[in-house]
Coordinates of C-alpha atoms and ligand atoms in Angstrom, one line a residue:
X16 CA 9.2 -24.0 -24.0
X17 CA 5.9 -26.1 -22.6
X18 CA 5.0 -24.7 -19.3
X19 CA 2.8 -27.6 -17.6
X20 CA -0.7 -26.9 -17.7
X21 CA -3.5 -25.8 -15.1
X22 CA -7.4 -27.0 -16.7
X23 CA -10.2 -24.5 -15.3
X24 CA -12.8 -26.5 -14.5
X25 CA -16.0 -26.0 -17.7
X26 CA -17.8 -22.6 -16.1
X27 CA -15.2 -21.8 -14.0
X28 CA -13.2 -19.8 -16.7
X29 CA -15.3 -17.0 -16.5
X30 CA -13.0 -14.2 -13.8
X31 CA -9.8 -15.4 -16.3
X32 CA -11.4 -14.9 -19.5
X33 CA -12.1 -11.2 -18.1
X34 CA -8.5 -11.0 -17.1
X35 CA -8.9 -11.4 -13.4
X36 CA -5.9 -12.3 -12.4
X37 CA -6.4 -14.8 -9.6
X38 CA -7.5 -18.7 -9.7
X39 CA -8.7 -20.2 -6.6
X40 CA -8.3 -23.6 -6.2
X41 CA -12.3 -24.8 -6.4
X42 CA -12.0 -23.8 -10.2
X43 CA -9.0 -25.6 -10.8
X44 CA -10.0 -29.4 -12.9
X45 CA -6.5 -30.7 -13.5
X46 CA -3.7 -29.5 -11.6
X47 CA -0.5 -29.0 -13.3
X48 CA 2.5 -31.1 -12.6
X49 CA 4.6 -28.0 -10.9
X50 CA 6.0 -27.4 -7.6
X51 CA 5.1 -24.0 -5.7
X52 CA 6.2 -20.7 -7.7
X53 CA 6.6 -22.2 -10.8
X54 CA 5.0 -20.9 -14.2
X55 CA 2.1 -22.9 -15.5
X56 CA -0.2 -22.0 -18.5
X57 CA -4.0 -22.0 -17.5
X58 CA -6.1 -23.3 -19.9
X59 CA -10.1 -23.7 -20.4
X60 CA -11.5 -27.3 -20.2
X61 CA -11.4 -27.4 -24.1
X62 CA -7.8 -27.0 -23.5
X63 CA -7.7 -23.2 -25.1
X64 CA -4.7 -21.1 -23.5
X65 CA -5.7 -18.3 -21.6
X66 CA -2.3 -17.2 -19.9
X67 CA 0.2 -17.9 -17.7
X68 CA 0.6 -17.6 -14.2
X69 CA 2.5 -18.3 -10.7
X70 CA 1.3 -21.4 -9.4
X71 CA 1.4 -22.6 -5.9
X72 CA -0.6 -25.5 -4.5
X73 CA -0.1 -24.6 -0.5
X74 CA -1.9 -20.5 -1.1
X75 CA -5.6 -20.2 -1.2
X76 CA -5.1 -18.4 -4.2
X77 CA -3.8 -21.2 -6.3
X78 CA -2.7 -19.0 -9.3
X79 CA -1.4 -15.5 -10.0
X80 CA -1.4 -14.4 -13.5
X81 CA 1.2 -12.6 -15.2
X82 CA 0.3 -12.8 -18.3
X83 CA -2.8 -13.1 -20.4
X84 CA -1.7 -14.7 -23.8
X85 CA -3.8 -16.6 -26.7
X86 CA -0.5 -17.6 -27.8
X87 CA 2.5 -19.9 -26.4
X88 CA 5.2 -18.0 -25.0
X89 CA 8.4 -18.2 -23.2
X90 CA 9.1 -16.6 -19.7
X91 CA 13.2 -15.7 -19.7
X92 CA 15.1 -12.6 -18.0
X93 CA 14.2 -10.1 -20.7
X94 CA 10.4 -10.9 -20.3
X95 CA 10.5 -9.7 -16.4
X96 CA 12.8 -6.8 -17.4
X97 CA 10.4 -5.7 -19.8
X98 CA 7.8 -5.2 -17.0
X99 CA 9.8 -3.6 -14.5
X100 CA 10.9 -0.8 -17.9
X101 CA 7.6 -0.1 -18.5
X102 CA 6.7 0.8 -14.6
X103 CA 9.4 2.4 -14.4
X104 CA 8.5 5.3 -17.2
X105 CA 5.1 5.3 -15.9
X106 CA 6.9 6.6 -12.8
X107 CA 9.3 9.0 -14.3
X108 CA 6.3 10.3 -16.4
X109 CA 4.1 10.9 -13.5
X110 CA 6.1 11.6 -10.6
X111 CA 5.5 15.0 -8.5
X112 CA 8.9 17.6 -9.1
X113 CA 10.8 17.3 -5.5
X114 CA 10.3 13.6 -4.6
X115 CA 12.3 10.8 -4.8
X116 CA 10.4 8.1 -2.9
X117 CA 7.7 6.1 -4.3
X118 CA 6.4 3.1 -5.4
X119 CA 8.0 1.2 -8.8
X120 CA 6.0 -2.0 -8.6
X121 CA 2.8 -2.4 -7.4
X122 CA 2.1 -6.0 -7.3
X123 CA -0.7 -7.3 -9.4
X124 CA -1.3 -3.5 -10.4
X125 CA 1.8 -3.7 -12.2
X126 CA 1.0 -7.1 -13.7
X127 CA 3.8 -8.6 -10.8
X128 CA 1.7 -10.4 -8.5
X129 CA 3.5 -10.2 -5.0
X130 CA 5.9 -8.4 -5.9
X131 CA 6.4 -4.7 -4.2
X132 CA 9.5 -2.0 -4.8
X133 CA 9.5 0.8 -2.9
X134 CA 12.2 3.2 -4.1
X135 CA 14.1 5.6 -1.2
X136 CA 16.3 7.9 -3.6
X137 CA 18.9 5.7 -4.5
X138 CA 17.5 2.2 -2.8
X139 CA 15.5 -0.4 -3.7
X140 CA 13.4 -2.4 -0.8
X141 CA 12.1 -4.8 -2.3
X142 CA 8.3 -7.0 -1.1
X143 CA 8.9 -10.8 -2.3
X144 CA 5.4 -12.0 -0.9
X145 CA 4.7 -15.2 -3.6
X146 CA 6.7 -18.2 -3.9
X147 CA 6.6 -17.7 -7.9
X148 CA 8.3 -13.8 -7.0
X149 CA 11.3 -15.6 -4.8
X150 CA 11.8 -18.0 -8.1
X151 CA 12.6 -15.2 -10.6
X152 CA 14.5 -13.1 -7.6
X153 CA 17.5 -13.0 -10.0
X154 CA 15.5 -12.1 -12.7
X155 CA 14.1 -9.3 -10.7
X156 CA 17.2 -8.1 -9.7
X157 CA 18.6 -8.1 -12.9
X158 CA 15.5 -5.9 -14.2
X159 CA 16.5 -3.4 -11.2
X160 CA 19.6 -3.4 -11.9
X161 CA 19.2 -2.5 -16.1
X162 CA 17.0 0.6 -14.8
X163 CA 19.7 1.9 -12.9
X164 CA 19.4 0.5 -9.2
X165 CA 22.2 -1.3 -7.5
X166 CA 21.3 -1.0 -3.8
X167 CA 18.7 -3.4 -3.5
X168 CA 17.0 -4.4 0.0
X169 CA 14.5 -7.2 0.8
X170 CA 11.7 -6.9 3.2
X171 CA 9.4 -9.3 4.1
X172 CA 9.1 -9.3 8.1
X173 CA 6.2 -7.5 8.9
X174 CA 5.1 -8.0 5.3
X175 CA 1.2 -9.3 6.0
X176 CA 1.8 -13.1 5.9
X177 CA 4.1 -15.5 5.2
X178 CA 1.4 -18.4 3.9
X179 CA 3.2 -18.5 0.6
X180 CA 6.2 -20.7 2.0
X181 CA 8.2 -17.6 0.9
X182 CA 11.9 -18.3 2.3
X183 CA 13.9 -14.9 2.2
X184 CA 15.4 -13.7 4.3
X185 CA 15.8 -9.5 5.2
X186 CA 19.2 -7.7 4.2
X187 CA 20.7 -6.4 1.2
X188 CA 20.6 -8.7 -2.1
X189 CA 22.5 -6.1 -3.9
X190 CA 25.3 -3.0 -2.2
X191 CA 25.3 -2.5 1.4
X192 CA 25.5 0.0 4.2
X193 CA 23.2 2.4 6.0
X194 CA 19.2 0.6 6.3
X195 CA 18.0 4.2 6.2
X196 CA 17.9 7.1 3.6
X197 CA 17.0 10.8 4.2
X198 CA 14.5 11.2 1.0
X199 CA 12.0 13.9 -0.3
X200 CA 8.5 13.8 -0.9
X201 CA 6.9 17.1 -2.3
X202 CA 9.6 19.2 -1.2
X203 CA 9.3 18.0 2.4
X204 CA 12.3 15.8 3.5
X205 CA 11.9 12.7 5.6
X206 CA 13.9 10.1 7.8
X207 CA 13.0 6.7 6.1
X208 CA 14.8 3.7 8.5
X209 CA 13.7 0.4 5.8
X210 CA 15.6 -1.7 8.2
X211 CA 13.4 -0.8 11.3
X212 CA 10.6 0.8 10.0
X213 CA 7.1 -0.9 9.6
X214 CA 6.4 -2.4 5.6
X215 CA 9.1 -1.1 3.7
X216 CA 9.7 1.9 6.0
X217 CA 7.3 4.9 4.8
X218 CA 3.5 4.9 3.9
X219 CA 4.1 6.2 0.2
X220 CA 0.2 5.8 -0.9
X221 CA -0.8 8.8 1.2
X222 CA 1.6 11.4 -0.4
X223 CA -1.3 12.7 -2.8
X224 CA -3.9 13.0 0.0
X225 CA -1.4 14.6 2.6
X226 CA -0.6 17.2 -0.2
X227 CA -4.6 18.0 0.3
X228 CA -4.1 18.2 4.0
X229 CA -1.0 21.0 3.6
X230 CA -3.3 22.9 1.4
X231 CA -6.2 23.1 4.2
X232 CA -3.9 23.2 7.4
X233 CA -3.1 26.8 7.4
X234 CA -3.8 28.3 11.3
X235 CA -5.3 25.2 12.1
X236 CA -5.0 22.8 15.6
X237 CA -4.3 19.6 14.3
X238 CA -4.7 15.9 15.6
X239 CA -2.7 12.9 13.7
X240 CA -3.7 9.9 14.8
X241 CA -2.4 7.0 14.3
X242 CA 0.6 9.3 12.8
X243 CA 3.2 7.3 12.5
X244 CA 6.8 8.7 11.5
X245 CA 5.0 12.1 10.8
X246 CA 3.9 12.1 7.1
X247 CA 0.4 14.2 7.4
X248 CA 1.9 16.2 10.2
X249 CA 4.8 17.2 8.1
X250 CA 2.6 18.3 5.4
X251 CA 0.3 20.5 8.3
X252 CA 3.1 22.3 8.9
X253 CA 4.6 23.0 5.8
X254 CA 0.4 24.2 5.3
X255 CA 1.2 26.8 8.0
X256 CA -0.6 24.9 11.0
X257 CA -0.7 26.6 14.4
X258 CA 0.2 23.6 16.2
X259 CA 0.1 19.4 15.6
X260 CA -0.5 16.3 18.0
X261 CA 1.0 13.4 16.4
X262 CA -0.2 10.6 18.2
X263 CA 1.0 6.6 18.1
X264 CA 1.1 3.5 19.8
X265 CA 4.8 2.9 18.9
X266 CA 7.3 5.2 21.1
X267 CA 10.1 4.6 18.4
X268 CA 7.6 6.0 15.4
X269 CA 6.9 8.9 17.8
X270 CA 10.6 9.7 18.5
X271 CA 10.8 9.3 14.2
X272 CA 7.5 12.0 13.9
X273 CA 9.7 14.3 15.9
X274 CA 13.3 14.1 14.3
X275 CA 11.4 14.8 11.1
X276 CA 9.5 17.4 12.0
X277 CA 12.9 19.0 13.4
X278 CA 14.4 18.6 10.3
X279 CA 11.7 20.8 8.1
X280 CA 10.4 22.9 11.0
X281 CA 13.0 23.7 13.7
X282 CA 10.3 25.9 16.2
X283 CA 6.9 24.5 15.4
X284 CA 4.4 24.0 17.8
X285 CA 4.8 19.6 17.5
X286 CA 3.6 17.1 20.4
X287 CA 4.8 14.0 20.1
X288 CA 2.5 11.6 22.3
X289 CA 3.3 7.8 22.2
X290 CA -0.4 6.8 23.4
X291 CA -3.3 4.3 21.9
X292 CA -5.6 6.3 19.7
X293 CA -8.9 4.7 20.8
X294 CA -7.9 5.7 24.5
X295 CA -6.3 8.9 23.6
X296 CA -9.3 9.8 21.1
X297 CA -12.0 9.0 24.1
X298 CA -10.7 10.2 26.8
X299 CA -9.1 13.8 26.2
X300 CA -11.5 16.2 24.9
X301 CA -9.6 19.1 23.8
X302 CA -11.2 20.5 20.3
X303 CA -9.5 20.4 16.4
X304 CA -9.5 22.1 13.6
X305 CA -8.6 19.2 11.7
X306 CA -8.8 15.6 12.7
X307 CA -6.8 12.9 10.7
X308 CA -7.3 8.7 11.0
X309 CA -5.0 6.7 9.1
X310 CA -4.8 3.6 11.5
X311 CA -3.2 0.0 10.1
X312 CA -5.3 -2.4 8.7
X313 CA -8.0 -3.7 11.1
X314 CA -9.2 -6.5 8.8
X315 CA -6.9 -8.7 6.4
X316 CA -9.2 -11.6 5.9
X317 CA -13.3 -11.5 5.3
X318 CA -13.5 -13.2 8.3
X319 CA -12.4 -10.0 10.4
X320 CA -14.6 -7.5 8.6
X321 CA -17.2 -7.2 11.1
X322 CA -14.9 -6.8 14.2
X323 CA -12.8 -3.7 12.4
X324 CA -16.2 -2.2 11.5
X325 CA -16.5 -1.9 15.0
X326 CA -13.2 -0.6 15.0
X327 CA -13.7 2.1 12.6
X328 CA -16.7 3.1 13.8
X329 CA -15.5 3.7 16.9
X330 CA -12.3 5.8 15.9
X331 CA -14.6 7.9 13.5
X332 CA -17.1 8.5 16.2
X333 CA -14.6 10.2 18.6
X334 CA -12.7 11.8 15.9
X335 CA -16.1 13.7 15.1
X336 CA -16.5 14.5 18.3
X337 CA -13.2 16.1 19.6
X338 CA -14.0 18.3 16.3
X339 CA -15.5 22.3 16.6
X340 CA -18.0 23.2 14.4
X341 CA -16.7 23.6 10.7
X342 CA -13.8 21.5 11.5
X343 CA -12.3 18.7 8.9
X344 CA -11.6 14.6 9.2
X345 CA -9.4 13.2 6.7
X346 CA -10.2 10.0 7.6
X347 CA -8.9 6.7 5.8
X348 CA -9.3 2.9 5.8
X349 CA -6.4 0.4 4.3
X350 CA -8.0 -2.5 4.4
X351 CA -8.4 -4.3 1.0
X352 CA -11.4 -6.0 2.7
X353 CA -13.5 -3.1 3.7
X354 CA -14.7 -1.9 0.5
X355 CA -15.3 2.0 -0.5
X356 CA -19.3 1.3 0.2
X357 CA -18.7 -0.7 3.1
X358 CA -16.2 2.1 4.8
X359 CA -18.3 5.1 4.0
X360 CA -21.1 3.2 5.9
X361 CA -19.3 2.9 8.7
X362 CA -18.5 6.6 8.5
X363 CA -22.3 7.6 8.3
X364 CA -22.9 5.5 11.2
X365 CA -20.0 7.0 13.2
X366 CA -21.5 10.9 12.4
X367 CA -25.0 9.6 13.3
X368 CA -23.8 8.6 16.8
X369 CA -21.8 11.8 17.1
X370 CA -24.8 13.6 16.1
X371 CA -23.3 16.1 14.1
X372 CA -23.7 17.6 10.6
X373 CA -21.6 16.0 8.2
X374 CA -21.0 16.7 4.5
X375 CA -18.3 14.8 2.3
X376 CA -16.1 17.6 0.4
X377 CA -13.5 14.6 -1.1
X378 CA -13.1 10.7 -1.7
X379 CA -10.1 10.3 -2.1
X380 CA -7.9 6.7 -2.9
X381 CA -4.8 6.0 -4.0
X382 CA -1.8 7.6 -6.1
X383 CA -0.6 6.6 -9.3
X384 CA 2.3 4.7 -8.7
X385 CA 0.0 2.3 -6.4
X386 CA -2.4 1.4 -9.8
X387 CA -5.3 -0.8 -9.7
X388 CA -5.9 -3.2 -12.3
X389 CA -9.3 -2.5 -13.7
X390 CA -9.8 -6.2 -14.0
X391 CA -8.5 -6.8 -10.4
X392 CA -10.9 -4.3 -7.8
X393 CA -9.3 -5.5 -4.8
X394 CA -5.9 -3.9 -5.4
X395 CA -7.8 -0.6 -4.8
X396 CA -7.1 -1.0 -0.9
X397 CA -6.8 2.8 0.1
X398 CA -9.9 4.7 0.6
X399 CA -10.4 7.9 2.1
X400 CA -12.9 11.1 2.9
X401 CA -12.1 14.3 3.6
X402 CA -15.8 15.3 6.0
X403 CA -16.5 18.6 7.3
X404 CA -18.1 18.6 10.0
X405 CA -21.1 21.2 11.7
X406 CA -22.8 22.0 14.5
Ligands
LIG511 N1 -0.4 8.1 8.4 C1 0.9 7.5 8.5 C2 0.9 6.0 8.4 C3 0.1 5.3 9.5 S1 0.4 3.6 9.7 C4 1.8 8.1 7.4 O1 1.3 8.9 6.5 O2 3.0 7.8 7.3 C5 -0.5 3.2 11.1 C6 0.2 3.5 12.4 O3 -0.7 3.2 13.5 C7 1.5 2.7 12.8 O4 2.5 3.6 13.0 C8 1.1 2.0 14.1 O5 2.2 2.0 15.0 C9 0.0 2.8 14.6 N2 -0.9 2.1 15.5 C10 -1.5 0.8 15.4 N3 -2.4 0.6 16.3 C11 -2.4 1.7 17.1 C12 -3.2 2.2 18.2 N4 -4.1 1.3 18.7 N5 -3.0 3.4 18.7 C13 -2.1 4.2 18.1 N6 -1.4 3.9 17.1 C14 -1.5 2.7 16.5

């Protein structure tokens, strides 16, 4: 089959040629005769094929590559099944024993550009956030399906942005029934409500780094900020901590924290505070053993960078300071924007303000069913330090 074709403009080649896999429009010479979401083959400007890709006029990023190819090739179900096999033994392979929630396809870290599966035992809720993913939906779902999933639910409100023209709508696209699942992550069980919840209903990217936290947390007075349904405070007390404040802006996540913690830990010292952080952070001045940030996003476009540095600096400031000497932040940043340089910047700024001793015991990221293309640094979005803290 001829795909139409996209010509880089001469120099521009450059990011494909090292299997990068996004075009943006300035380096496009000749567009391809395609409407949004459909498969083009980019080529150089002496017409040599480089690979294929999702192309979409109306996105900044004009083309997402799913394949890089010297050679012509054709783009039918089996070709889309193929990828979704091969993540999904990468997950079987790598999975912790106890857990049956995580992530199955990673977007461009799983060579599926917008494209996100999160897994809930035996559902699928499925991120469609490029036009090109809503055109091979059935193909997708067909994939799913050959691994073994036939409760399959799509996602997209909340999802960061619609500016791909993507047209799905939320509900099940394969089974029906209950929009929540009571899963297991590490041995700790959890309330996941995909229906309600925020993204796909549960922060999977963290369960590596809040299997650190259990490990440190035993006897300890722990904060959770920005907590919501409870993940790091679940793993605290399962560490043996004394007591946890579980602290977020959303009453409904709050009421979540709770029924989970209830569920694992029936007479646990748990406070359940529906409260802004940066308030709740300034203004009380009680003292931790452990202090933990993991607030949303501040910045999704370079153009917000410099007003979420102010954002985490702030946080990271007062989160120092409601610690006692020799106490720990786990502090993290999700925004793809905010590099690991960048962030830990902001972090030395925040301790010189506080005026504290600070040392950096981990860096942490994350886990392995969230991969990052090495050609493709941005997908590495989650970045973390674990700082202990002095006089
Ligand atoms: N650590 C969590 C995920 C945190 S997601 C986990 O492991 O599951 C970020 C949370 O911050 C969301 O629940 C959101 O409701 C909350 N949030 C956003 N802005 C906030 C604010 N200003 N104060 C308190 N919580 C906030």
């Amino acid at each position: 089959m001829n795909y139409p074709s996209l010509i880089l403009k001469s120099g521009r080649d450059r990011s494909v040629l090292n299997r990068h896999p996004w075009v943006f429009s300035g380096a496009v010479k000749t567009h391809p005769k395609a409407g949004p979401g459909k498969i083009v083959a980019v080529r150089t400007n002496n017409d040599v094929l480089l690979g294929y890709g999702f192309y979409n006029p109306n996105s900044r990023i004009i083309c997402r590559l799913v394949e890089f190819a010297t050679k012509e090739r054709e783009f039918k179900q089996e070709y889309w099944t193929e990828k979704i096999r091969w993540a999904w033994k990468l997950r079987r392979r790598f999975l912790p024993p106890e857990t049956n929630c995580y992530r199955l396809l990673h977007g461009e870290g799983d060579f599926l550009p917008g494209v996100i599966a999160d897994v809930y035992d035996d559902v699928v809720v499925l991120q469609v956030l490029v036009k090109g993913g809503e055109l091979i939906l059935d193909d997708l779902l067909a994939g799913l399906h050959e691994i073994g999933f036939e409760k399959i639910y799509l996602k997209n409100k909340d999802a960061a942005e619609r500016f791909e023209g993507v047209e799905l709508e939320n509900g099940w696209l394969r089974g029906e029934g209950e929009t929540s699942r009571r899963v297991i992550e590490n041995g700790i069980r959890f309330n996941v409500d995909f229906g309600r919840g925020q993204k796909t209903g549960f922060f999977l990217d963290q369960r590596e780094n809040r299997r650190l936290l259990s490990q440190v947390s035993k006897d300890a007075r722990v904060l959770n900020a920005f907590s919501y349904t409870g993940g790091f405070t679940l793993y605290a007390f399962a560490g043996g901590a004394a007591s946890v404040d579980s602290v977020d802006v959303s009453s409904g996540v709050v009421r979540g924290a709770e029924q989970n913690v209830r569920l694992n830990f029936p007479d646990v010292e748990h406070n359940a505070i529906t409260a802004d952080c940066f308030e709740f952070l300034r203004a009380e001045d009680g003292l931790y053993d452990i202090v933990l940030l993991d607030p949303p996003a501040f910045a999704r476009t370079p153009k917000a960078v410099q007003r979420a540095a102010r954002g985490y600096k702030d946080i990271n400031m007062h989160g120092i300071r409601r610690l006692r000497p020799g106490g720990l932040l786990f502090t993290f940043s999700c925004s793809g924007v905010v590099d690991r340089d960048l962030f830990r910047k902001i972090v030395f700024s925040a301790a010189a303000d506080a005026g504290r001793d600070v040392r950096i015991l981990h860096q942490l990221s994350q886990p392995f069913d969230h991969p990052v293309n090495i050609y493709h640094p941005e997908g590495e979005y989650l970045k973390g330090l674990v700082l202990i803290v002095g006089a």
